[in-house]
JSON list of C-alpha atoms in Angstrom, two decimals:
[
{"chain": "A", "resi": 1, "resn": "UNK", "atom": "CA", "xyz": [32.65, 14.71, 81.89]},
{"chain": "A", "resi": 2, "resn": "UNK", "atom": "CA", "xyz": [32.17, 14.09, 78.33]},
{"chain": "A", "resi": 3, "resn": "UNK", "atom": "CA", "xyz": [33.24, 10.09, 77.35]},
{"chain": "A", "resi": 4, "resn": "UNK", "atom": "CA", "xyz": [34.76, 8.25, 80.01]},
{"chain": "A", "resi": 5, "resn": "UNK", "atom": "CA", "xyz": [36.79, 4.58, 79.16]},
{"chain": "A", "resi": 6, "resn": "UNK", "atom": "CA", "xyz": [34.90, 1.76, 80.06]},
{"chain": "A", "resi": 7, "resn": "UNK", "atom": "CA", "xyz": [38.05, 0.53, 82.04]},
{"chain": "A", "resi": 8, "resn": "UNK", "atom": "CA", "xyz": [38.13, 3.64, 84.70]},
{"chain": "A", "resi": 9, "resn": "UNK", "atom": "CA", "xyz": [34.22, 4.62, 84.18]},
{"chain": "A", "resi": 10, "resn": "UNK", "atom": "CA", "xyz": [33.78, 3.63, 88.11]},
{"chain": "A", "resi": 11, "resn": "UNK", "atom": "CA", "xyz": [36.79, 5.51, 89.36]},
{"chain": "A", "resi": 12, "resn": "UNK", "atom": "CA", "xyz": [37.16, 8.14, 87.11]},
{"chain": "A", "resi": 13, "resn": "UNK", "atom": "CA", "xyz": [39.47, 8.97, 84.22]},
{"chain": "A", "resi": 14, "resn": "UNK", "atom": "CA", "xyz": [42.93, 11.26, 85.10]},
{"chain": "A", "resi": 15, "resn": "UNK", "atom": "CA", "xyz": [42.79, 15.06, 84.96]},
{"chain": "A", "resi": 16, "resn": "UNK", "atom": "CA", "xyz": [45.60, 15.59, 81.81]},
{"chain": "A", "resi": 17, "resn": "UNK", "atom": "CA", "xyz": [43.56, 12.65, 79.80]},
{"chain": "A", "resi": 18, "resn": "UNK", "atom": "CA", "xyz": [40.17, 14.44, 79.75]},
{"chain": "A", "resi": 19, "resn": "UNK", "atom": "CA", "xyz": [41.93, 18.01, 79.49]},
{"chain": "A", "resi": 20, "resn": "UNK", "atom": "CA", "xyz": [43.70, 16.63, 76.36]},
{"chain": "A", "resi": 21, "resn": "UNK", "atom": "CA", "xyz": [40.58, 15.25, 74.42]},
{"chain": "A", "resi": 22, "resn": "UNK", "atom": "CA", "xyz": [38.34, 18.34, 75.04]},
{"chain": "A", "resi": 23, "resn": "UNK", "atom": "CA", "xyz": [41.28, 19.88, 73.40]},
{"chain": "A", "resi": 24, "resn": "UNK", "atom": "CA", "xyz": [42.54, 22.24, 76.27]},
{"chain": "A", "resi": 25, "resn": "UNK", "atom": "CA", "xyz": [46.25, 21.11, 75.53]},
{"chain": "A", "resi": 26, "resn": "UNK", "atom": "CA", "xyz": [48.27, 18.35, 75.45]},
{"chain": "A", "resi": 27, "resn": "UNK", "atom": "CA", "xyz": [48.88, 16.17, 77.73]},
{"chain": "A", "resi": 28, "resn": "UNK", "atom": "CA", "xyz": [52.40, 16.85, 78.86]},
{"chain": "A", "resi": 29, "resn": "UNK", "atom": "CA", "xyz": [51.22, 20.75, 78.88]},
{"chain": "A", "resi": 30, "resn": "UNK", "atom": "CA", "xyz": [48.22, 20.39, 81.69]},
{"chain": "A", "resi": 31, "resn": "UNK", "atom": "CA", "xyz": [50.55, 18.29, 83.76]},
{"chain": "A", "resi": 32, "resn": "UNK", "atom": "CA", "xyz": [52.69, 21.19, 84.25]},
{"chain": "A", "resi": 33, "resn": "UNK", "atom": "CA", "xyz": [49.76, 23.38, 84.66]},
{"chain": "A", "resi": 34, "resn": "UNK", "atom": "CA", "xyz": [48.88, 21.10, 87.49]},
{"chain": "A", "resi": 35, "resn": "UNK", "atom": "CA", "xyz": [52.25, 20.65, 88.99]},
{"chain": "A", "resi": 36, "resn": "UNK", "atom": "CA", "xyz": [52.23, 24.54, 88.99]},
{"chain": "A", "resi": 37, "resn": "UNK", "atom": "CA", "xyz": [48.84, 25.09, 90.98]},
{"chain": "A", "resi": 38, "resn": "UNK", "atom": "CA", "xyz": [46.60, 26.76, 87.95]},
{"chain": "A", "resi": 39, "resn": "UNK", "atom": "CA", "xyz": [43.72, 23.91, 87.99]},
{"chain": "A", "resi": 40, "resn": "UNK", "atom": "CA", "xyz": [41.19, 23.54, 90.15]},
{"chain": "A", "resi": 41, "resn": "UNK", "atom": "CA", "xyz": [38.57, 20.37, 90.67]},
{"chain": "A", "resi": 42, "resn": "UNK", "atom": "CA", "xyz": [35.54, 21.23, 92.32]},
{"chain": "A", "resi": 43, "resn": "UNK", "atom": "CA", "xyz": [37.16, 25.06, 93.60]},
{"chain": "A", "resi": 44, "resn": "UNK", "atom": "CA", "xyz": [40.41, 22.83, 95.31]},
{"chain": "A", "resi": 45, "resn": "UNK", "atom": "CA", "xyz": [43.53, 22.47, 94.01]},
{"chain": "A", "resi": 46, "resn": "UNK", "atom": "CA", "xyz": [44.15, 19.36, 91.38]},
{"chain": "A", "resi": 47, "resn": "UNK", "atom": "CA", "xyz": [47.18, 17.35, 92.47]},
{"chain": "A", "resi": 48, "resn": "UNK", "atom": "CA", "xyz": [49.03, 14.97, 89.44]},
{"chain": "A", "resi": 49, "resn": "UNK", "atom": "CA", "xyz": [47.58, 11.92, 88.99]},
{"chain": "A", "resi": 50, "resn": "UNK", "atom": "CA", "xyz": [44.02, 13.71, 89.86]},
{"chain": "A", "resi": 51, "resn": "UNK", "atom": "CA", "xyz": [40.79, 12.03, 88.25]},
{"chain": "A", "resi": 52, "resn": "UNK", "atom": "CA", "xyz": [37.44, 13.28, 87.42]},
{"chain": "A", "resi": 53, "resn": "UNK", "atom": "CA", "xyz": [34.48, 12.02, 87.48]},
{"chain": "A", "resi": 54, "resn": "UNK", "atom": "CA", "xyz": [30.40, 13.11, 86.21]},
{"chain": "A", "resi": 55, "resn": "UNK", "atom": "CA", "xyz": [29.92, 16.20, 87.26]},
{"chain": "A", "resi": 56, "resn": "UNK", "atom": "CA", "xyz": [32.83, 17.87, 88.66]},
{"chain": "A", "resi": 57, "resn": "UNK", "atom": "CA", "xyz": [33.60, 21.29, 87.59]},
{"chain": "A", "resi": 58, "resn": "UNK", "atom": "CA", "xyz": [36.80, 22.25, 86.21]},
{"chain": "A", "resi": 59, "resn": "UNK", "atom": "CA", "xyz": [39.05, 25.90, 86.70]},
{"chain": "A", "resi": 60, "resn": "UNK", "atom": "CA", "xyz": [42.39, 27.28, 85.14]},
{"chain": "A", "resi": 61, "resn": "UNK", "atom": "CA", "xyz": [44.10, 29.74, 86.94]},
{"chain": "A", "resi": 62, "resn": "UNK", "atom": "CA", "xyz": [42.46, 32.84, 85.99]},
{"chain": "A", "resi": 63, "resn": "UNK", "atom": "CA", "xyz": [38.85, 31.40, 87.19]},
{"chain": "A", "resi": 64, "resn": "UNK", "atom": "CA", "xyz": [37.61, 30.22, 83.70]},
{"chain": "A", "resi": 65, "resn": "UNK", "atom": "CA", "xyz": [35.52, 27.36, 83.51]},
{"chain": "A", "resi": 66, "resn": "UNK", "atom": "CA", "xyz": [36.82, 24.47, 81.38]},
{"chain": "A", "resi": 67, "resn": "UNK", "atom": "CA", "xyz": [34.08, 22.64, 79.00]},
{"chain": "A", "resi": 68, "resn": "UNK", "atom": "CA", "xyz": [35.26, 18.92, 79.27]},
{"chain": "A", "resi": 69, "resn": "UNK", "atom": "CA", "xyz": [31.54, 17.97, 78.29]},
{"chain": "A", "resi": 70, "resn": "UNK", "atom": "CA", "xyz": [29.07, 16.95, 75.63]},
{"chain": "A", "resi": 71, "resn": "UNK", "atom": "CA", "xyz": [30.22, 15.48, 72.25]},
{"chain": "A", "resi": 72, "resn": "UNK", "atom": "CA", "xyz": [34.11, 15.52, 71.09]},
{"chain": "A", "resi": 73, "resn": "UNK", "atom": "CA", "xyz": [34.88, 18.56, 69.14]},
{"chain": "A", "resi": 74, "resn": "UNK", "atom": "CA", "xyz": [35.88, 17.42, 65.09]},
{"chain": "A", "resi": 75, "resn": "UNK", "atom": "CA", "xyz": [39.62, 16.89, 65.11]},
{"chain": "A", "resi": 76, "resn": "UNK", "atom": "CA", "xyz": [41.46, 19.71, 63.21]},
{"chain": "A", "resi": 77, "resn": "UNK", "atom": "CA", "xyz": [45.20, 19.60, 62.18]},
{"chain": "A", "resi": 78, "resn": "UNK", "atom": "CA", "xyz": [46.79, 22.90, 60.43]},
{"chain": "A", "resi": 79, "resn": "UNK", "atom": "CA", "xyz": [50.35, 22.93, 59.08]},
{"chain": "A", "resi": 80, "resn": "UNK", "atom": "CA", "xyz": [52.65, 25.48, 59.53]},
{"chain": "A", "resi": 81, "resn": "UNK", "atom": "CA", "xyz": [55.66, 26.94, 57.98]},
{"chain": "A", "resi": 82, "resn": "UNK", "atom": "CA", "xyz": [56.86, 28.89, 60.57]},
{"chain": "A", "resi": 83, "resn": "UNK", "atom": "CA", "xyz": [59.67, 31.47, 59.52]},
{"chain": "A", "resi": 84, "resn": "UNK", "atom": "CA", "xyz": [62.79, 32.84, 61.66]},
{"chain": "A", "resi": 85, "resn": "UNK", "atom": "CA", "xyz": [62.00, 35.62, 64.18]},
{"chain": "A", "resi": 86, "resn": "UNK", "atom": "CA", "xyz": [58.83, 34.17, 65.44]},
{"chain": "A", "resi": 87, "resn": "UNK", "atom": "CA", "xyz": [58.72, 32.55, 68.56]},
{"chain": "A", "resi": 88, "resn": "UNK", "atom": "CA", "xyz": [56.77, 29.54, 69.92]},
{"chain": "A", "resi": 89, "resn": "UNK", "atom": "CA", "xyz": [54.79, 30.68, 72.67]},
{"chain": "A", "resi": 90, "resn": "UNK", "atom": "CA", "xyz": [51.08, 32.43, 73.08]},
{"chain": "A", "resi": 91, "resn": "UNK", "atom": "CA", "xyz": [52.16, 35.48, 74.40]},
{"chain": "A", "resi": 92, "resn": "UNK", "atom": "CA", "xyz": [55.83, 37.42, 74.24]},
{"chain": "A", "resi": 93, "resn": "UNK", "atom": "CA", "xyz": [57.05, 39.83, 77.03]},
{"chain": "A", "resi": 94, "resn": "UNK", "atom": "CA", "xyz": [59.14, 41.19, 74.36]},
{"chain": "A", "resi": 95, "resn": "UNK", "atom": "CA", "xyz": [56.72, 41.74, 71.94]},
{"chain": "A", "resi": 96, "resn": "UNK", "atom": "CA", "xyz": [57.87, 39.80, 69.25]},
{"chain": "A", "resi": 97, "resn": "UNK", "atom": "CA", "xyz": [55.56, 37.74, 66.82]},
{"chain": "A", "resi": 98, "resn": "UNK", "atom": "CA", "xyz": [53.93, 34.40, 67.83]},
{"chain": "A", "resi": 99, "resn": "UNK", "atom": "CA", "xyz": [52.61, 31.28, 65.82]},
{"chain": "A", "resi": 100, "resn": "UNK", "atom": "CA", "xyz": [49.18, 32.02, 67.35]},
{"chain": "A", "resi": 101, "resn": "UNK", "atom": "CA", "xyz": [48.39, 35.35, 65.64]},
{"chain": "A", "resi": 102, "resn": "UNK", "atom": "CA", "xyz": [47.97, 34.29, 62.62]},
{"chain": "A", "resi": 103, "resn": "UNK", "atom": "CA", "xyz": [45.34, 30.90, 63.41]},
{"chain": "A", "resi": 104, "resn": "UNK", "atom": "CA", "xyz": [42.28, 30.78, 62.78]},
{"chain": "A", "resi": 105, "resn": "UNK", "atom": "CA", "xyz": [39.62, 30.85, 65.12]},
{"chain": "A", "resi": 106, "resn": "UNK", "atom": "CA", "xyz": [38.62, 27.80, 67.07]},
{"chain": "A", "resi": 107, "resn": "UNK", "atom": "CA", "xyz": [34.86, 26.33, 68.55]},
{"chain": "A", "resi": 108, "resn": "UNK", "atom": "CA", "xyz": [36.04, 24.30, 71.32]},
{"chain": "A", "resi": 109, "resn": "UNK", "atom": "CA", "xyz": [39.17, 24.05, 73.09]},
{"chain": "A", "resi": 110, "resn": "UNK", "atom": "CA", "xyz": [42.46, 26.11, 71.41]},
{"chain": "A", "resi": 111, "resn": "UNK", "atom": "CA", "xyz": [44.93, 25.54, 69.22]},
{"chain": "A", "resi": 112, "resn": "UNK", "atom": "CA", "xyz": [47.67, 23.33, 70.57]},
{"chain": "A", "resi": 113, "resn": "UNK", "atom": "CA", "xyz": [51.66, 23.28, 68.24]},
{"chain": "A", "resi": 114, "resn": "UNK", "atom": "CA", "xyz": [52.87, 19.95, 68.20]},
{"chain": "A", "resi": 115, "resn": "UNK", "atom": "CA", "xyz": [56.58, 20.17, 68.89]},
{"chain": "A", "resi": 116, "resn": "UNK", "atom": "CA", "xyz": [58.49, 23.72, 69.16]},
{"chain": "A", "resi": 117, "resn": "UNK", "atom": "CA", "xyz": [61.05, 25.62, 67.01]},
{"chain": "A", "resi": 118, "resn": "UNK", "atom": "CA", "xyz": [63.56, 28.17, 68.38]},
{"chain": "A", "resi": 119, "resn": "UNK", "atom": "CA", "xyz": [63.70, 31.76, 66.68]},
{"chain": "A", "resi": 120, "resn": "UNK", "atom": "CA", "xyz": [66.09, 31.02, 64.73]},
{"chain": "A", "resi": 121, "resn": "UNK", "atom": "CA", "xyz": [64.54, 28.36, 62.98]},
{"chain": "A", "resi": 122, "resn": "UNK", "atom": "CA", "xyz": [62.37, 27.36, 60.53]},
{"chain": "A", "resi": 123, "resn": "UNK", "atom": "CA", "xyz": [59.94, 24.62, 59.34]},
{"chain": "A", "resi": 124, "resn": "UNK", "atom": "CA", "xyz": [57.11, 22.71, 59.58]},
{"chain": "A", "resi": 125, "resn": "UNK", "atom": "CA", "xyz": [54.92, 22.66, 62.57]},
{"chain": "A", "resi": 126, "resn": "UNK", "atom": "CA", "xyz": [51.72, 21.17, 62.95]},
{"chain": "A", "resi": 127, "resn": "UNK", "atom": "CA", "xyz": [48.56, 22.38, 65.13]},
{"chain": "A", "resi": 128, "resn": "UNK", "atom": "CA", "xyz": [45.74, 20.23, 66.17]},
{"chain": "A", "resi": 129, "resn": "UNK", "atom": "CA", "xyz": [42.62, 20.90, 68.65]},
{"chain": "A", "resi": 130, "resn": "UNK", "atom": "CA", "xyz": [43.10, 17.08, 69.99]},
{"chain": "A", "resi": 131, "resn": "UNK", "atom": "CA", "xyz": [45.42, 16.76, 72.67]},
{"chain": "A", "resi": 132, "resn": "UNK", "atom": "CA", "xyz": [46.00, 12.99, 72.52]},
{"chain": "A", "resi": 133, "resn": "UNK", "atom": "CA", "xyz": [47.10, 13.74, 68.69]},
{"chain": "A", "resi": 134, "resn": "UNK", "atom": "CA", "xyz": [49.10, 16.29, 69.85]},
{"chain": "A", "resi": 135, "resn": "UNK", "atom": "CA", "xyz": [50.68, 13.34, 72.53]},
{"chain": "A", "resi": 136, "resn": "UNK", "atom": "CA", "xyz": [51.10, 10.69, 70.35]},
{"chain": "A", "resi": 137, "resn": "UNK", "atom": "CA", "xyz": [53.18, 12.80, 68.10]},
{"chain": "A", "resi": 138, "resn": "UNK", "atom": "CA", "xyz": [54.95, 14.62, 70.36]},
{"chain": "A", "resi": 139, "resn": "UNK", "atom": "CA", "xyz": [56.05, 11.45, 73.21]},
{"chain": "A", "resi": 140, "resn": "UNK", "atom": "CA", "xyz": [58.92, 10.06, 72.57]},
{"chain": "A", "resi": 141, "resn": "UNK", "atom": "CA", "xyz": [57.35, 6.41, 73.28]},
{"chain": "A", "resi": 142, "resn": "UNK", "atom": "CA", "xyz": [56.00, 6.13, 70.04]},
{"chain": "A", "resi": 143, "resn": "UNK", "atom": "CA", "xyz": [58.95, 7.49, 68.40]},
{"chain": "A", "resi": 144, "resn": "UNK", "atom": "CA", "xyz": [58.65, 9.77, 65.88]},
{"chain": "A", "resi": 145, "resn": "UNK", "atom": "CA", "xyz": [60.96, 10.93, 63.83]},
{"chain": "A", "resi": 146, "resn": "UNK", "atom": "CA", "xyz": [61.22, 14.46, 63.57]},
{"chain": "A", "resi": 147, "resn": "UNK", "atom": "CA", "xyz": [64.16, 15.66, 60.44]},
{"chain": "A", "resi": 148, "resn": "UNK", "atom": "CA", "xyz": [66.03, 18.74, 60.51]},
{"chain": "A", "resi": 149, "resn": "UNK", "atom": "CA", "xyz": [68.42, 20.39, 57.93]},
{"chain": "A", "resi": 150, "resn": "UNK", "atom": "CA", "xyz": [71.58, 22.11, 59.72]},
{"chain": "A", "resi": 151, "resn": "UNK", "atom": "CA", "xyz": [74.38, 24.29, 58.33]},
{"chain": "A", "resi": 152, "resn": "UNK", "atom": "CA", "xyz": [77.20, 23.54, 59.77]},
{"chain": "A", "resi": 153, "resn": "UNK", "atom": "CA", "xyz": [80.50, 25.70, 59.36]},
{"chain": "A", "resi": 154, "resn": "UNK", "atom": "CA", "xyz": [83.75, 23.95, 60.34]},
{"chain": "A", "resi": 155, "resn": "UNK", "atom": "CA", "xyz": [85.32, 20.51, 59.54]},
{"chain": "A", "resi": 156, "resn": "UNK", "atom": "CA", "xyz": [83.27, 17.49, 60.73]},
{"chain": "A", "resi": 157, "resn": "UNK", "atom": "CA", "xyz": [84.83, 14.05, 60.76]},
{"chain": "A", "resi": 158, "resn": "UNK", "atom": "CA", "xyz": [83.46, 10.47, 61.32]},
{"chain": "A", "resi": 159, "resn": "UNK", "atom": "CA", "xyz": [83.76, 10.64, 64.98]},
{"chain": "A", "resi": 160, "resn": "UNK", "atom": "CA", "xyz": [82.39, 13.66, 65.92]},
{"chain": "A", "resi": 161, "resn": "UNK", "atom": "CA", "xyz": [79.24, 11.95, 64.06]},
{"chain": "A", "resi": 162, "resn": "UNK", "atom": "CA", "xyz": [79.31, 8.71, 65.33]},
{"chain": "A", "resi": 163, "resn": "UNK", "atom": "CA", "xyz": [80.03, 9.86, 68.89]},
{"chain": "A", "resi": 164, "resn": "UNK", "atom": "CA", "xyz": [76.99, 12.13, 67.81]},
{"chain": "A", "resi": 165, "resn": "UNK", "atom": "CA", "xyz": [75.18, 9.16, 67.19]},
{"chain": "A", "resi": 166, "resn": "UNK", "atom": "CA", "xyz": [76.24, 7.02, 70.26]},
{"chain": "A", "resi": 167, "resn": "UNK", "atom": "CA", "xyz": [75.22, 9.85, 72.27]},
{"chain": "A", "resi": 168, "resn": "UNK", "atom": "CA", "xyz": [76.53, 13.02, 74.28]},
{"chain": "A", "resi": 169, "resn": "UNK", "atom": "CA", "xyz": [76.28, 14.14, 77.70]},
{"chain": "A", "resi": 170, "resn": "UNK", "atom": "CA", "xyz": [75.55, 17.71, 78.17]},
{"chain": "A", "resi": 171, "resn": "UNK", "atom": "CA", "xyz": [74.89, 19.73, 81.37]},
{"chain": "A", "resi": 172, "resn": "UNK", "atom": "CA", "xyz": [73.92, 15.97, 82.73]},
{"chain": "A", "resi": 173, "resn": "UNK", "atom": "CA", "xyz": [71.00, 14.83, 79.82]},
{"chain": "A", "resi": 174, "resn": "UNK", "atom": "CA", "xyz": [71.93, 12.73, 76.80]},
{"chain": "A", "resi": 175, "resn": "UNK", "atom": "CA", "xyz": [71.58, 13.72, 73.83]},
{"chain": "A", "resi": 176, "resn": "UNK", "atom": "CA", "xyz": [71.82, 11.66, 70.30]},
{"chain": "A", "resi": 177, "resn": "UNK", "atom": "CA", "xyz": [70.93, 11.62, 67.02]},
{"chain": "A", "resi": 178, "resn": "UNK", "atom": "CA", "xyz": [68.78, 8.50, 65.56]},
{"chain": "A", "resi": 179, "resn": "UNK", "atom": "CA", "xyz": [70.60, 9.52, 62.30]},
{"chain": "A", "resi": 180, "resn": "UNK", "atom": "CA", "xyz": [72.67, 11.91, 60.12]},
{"chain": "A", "resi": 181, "resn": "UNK", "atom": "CA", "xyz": [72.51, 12.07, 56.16]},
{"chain": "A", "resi": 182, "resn": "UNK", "atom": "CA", "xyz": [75.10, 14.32, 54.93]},
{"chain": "A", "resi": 183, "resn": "UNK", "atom": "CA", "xyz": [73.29, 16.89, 52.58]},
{"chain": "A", "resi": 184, "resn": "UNK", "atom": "CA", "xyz": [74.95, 19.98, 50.13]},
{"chain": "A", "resi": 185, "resn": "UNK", "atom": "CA", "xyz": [78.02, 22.26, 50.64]},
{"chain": "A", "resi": 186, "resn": "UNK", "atom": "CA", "xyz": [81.19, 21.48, 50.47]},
{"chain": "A", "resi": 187, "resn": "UNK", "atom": "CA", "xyz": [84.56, 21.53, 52.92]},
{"chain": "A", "resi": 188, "resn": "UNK", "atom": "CA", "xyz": [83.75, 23.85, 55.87]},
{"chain": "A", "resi": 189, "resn": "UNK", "atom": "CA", "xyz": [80.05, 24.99, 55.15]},
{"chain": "A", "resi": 190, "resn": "UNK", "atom": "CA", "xyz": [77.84, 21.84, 54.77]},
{"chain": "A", "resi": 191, "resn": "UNK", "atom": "CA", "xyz": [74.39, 20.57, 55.23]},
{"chain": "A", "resi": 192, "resn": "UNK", "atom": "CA", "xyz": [73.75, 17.78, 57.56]},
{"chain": "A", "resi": 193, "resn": "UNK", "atom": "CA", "xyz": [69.92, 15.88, 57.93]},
{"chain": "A", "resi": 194, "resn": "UNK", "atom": "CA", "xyz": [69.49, 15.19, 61.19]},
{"chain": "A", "resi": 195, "resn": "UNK", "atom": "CA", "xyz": [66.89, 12.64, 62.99]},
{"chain": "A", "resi": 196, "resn": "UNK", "atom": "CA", "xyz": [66.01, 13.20, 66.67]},
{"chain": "A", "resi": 197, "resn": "UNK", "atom": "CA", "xyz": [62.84, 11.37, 68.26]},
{"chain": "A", "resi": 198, "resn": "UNK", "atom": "CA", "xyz": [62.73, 13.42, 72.26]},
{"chain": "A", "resi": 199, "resn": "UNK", "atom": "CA", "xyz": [62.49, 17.06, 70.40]},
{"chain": "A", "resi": 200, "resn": "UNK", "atom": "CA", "xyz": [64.04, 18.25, 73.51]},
{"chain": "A", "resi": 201, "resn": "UNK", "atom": "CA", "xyz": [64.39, 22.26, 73.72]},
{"chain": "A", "resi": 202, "resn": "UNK", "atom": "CA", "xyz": [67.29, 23.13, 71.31]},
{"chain": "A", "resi": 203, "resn": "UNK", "atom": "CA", "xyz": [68.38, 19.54, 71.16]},
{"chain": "A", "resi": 204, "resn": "UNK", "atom": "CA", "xyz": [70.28, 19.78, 67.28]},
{"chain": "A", "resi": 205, "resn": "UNK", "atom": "CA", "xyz": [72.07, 23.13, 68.13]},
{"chain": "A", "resi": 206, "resn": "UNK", "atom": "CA", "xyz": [73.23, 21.44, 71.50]},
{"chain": "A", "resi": 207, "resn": "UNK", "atom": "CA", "xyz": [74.73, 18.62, 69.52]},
{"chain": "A", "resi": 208, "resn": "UNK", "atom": "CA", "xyz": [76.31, 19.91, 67.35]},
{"chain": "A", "resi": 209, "resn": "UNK", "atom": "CA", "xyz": [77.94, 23.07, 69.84]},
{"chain": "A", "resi": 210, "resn": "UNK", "atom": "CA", "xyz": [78.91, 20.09, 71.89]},
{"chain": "A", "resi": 211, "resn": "UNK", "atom": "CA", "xyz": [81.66, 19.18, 69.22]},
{"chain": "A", "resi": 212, "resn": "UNK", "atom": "CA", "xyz": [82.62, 22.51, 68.49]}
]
């Protein structure tokens, strides 16, 4: 199974670590595909945790066979400025457009986005085919700070931001920002830069709608 860590070499190396490196996805990605039943070790189901070892042989859902061996693919990152209207996903019920139509084609592995934008927004995004990249940007552990400009229409004061900063409770998670820059505009229609480190789904708008 490709390069295994001297540390685990005699007991194997976990499922999501190996998964990541060949560049399958990252690693927070093939945990869920595990905790949802679509990989397969050796033709049984993996459970989390899981390690592999020489030899074994690797499914997905729809029975194709994951390479996880020979040499590392070359790491490739792409940036992205993704407009409003497409969505972050690989596929779309609805039909809309998707950051993956446009990327160029891949040897080994697949594209993975590091981090996720709603419709409605744009910016940067980046793309890499090496899922412990794509980790180590993406956890918040090694906390990285991800920026976003927001228009805001209303009147803000200094303690809807600092309770913004403190941190808010919504539908039981807690939400902050690391910091706010006041940007452009003036009275009711400003720009605000914004500093989050979790990139949880939605996580500015959600601030900010929690103080009105």
């Amino acid at each position: 199974v490709g390069r295994m860590n001297e540390a685990t070499e005699d007991g194997g190396e976990r499922i999501h670590k190996v998964l990541a490196r060949a560049g399958w996805g990252s690693r927070r990605e093939i945990e869920r595909w595990i905790e949802a039943g679509r990989v397969r070790v050796n033709g049984r189901r993996a459970e989390t945790g899981a390690r592999l070892h020489p030899g074994d042989r690797v499914q997905l859902d729809d029975g194709r066979m994951l390479r996880i061996s020979g040499a590392t693919a070359a790491l490739r990152v792409l940036a992205y400025n993704k407009p409003a209207g497409v969505v972050c996903t690989r596929r779309d019920e609805q039909g809309r457009p998707t950051i993956f139509e446009d990327m160029p084609s891949i040897d080994r592995g697949r594209w993975i986005n590091i981090g996720r934008l709603d419709i409605n927004t744009s910016g940067l995004l980046l793309f890499t085919n090496h899922g412990e990249l794509a980790h180590r940007l993406m956890h918040p552990r090694y906390r990285v700070d991800r920026e976003y400009a927001a228009r805001i229409f209303g009147e803000v004061d200094e303690a809807m931001l600092a309770r913004m900063r403190d941190g808010v409770e919504i539908e039981g998670e807690r939400f902050h920002f690391d910091d706010i820059v006041e940007g452009e505009g003036d009275g009711a229609n400003r720009w605000y830069y914004c500093v989050v480190q979790s990139g949880r789904q939605r996580e500015v708008r959600r601030l900010w709608e929690s103080q009105g």
